[in-house]
CSV table of C-alpha atoms in Angstrom, one decimal:
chain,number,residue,atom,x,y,z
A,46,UNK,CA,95.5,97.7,78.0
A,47,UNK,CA,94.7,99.6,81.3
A,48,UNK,CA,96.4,103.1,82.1
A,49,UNK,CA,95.4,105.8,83.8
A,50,UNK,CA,97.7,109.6,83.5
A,51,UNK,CA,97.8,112.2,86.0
A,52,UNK,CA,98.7,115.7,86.1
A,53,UNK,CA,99.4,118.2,88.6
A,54,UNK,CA,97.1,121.1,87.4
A,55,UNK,CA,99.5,123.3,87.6
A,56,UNK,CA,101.7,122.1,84.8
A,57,UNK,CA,98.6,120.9,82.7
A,58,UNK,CA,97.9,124.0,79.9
A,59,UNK,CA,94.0,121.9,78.7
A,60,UNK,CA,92.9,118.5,78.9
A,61,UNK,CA,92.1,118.5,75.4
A,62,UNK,CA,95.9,119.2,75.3
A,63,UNK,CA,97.1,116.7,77.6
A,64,UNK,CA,94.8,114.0,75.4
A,65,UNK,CA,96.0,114.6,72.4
A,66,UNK,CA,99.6,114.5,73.6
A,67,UNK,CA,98.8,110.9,75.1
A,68,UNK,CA,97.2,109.7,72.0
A,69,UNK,CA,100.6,111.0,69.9
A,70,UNK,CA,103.0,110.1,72.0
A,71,UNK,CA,102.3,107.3,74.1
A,72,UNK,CA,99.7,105.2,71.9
A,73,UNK,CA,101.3,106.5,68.9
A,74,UNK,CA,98.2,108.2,67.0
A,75,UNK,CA,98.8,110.9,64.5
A,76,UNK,CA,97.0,114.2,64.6
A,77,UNK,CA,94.4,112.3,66.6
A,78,UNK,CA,91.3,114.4,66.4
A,79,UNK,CA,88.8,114.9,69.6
A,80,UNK,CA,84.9,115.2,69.5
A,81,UNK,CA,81.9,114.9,72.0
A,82,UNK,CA,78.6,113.3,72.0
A,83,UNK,CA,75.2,115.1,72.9
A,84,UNK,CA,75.9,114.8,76.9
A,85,UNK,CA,79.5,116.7,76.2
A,86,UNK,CA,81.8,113.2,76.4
A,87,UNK,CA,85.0,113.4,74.8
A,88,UNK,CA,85.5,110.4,72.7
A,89,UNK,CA,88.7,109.7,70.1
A,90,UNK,CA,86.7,110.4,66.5
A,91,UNK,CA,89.7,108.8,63.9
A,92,UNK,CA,91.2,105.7,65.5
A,93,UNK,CA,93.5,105.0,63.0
A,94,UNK,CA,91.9,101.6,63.2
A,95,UNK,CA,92.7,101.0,67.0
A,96,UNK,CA,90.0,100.4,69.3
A,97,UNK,CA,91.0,103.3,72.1
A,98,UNK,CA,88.6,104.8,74.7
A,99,UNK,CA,89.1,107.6,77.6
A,100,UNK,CA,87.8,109.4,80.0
A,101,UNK,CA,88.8,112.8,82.3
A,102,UNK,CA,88.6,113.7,85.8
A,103,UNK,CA,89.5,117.1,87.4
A,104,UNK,CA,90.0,118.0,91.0
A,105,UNK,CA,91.5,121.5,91.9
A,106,UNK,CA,95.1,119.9,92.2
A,107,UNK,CA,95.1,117.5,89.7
A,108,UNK,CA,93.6,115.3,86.7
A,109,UNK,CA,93.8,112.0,86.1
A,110,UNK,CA,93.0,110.4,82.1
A,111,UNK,CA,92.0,106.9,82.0
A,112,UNK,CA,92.2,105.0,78.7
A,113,UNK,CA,91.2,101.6,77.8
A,114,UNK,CA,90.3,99.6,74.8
A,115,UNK,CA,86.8,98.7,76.3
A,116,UNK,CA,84.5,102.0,77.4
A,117,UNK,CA,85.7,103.8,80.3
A,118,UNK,CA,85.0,106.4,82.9
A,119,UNK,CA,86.9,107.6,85.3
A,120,UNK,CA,86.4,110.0,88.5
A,121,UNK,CA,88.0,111.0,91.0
A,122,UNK,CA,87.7,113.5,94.7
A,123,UNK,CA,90.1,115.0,96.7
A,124,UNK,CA,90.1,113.0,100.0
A,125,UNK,CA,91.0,116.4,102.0
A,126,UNK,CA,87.4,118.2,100.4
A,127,UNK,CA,85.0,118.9,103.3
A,128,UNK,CA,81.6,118.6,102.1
A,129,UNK,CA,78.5,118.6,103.8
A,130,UNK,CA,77.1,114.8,102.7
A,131,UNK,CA,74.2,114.0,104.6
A,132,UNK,CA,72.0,116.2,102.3
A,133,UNK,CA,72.9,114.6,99.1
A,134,UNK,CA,72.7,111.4,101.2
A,135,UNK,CA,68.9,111.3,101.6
A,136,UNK,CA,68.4,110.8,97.8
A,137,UNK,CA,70.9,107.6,98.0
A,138,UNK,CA,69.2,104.4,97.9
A,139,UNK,CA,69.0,102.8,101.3
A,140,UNK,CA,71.5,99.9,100.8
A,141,UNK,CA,73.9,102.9,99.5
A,142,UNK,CA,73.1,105.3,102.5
A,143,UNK,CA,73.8,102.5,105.1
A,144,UNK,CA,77.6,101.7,104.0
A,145,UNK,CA,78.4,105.4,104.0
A,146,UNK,CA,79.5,106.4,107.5
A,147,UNK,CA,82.1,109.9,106.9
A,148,UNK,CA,82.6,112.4,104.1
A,149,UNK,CA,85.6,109.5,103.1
A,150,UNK,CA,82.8,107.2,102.4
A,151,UNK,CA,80.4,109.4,100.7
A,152,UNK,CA,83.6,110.8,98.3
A,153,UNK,CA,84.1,107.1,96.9
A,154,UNK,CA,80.5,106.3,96.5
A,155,UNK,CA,80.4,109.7,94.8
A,156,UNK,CA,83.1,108.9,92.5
A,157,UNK,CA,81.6,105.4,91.5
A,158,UNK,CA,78.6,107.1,90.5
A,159,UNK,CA,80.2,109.9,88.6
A,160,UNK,CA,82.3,107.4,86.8
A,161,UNK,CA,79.5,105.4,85.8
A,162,UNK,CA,78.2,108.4,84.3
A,163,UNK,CA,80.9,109.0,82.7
A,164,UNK,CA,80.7,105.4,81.2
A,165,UNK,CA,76.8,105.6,80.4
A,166,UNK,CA,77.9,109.3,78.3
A,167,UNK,CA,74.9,110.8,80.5
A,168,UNK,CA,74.6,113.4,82.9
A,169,UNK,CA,74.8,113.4,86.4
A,170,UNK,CA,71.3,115.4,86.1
A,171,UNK,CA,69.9,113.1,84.3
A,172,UNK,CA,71.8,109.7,85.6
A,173,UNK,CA,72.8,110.2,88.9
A,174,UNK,CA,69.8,109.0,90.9
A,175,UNK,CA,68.9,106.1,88.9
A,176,UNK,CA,72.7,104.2,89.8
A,177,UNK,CA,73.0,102.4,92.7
A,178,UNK,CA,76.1,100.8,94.3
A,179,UNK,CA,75.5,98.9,97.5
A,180,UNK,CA,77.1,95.4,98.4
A,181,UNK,CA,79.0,95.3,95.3
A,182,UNK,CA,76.8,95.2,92.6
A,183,UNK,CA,75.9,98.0,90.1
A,184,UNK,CA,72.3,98.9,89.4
A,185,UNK,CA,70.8,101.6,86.9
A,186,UNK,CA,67.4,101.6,87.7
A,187,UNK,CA,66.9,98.3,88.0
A,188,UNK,CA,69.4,96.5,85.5
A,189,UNK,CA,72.5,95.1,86.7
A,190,UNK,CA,75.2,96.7,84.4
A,191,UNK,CA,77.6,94.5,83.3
A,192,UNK,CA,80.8,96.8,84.3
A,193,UNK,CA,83.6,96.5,87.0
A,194,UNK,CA,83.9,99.1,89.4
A,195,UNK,CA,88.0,99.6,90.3
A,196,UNK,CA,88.5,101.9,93.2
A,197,UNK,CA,92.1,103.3,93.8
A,198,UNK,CA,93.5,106.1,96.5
A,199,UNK,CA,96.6,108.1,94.8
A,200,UNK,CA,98.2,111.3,95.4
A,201,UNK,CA,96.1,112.0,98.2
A,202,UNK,CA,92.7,111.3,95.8
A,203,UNK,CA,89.9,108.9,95.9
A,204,UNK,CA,89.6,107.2,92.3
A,205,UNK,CA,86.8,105.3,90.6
A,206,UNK,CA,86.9,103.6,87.1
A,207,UNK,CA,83.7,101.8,85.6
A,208,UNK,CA,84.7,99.7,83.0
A,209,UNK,CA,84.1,96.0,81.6
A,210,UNK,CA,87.7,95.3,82.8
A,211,UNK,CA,89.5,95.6,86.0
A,212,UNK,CA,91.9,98.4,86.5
A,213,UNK,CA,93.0,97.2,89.8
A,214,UNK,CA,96.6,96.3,88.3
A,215,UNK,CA,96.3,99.5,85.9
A,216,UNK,CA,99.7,101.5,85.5
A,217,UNK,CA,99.6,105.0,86.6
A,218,UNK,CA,101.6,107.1,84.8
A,219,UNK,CA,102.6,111.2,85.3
A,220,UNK,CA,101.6,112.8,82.1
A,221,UNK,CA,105.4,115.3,83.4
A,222,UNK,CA,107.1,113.0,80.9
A,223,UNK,CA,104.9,113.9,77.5
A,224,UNK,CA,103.8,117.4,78.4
């Protein structure tokens, strides 16, 4: 079970909100209660007995809520943000710096990163540095992690999910309907 929600940020009052509305309405989990581990991830805290993970992206337009029953995290970038990459560049591993050739590059390497974050529940200050993604394969530090990277474009954004399953054949769904 692989969905991902989206939400124009205009119509979204909180992700808290918009996560508690998924869990009651569309996975069918009453008064579902949130909480957050020491880094500030959001995790589901009474299952009910189902085994139900999520993670949240933001961009200025929209947000996008991916949920799994294996850990999941999720990121995403507006592929019309101008950013001046080759800074942040320099500290990417070689293999990493030399398949990045435009800010479009660098925003989905940037979102696989993030979203492996996301998955660790670290910190990009602590984390980010130590993950490398370069011909495929996924290194923190110098471990192999045993994830699957899925990268999507939708609405105009750049999406990455890190999870032990594939989302490539993961429903999106507008969150317009439950809101």
């Amino acid at each position: 079970m692989e969905k991902i929600f989206y939400s124009d940020n205009t119509k979204l009052p909180s992700s808290e909100y918009a996560v508690k509305k998924i869990l009651t309405e569309y996975f069918g989990i009453d008064a579902p209660v949130l909480a957050r581990n020491e880094n500030g991830k959001p995790f589901l805290k009474n299952p009910d007995g189902k085994r139900l993970f999520f993670s949240i992206s933001h961009t200025p337009l929209a947000s996008f809520f991916a949920f799994s029953d294996e850990n999941v995290g999720i990121d995403a970038e507006s592929l019309q943000r101008k950013i001046n990459y080759p800074p942040i560049l320099k500290k990417f591993p070689d293999g990493e710096r030399a398949e990045i050739c435009n800010s479009v590059d660098f925003l989905k390497r940037w979102t696989v990163k993030e979203s492996v974050v996301k998955w660790l529940g670290g910190t990009l200050a602590r984390d980010l540095y130590k993950i490398s993604y370069a011909d495929r394969r996924l290194l923190y530090g110098a471990v192999e992690l045993p994830v699957r990277i899925t990268q999507l474009e939708f609405a105009k954004h750049a999406i990455s999910v890190c999870s032990e399953k594939d989302f490539a054949l993961a429903e999106i769904l507008p969150l317009s309907g439950i809101l």
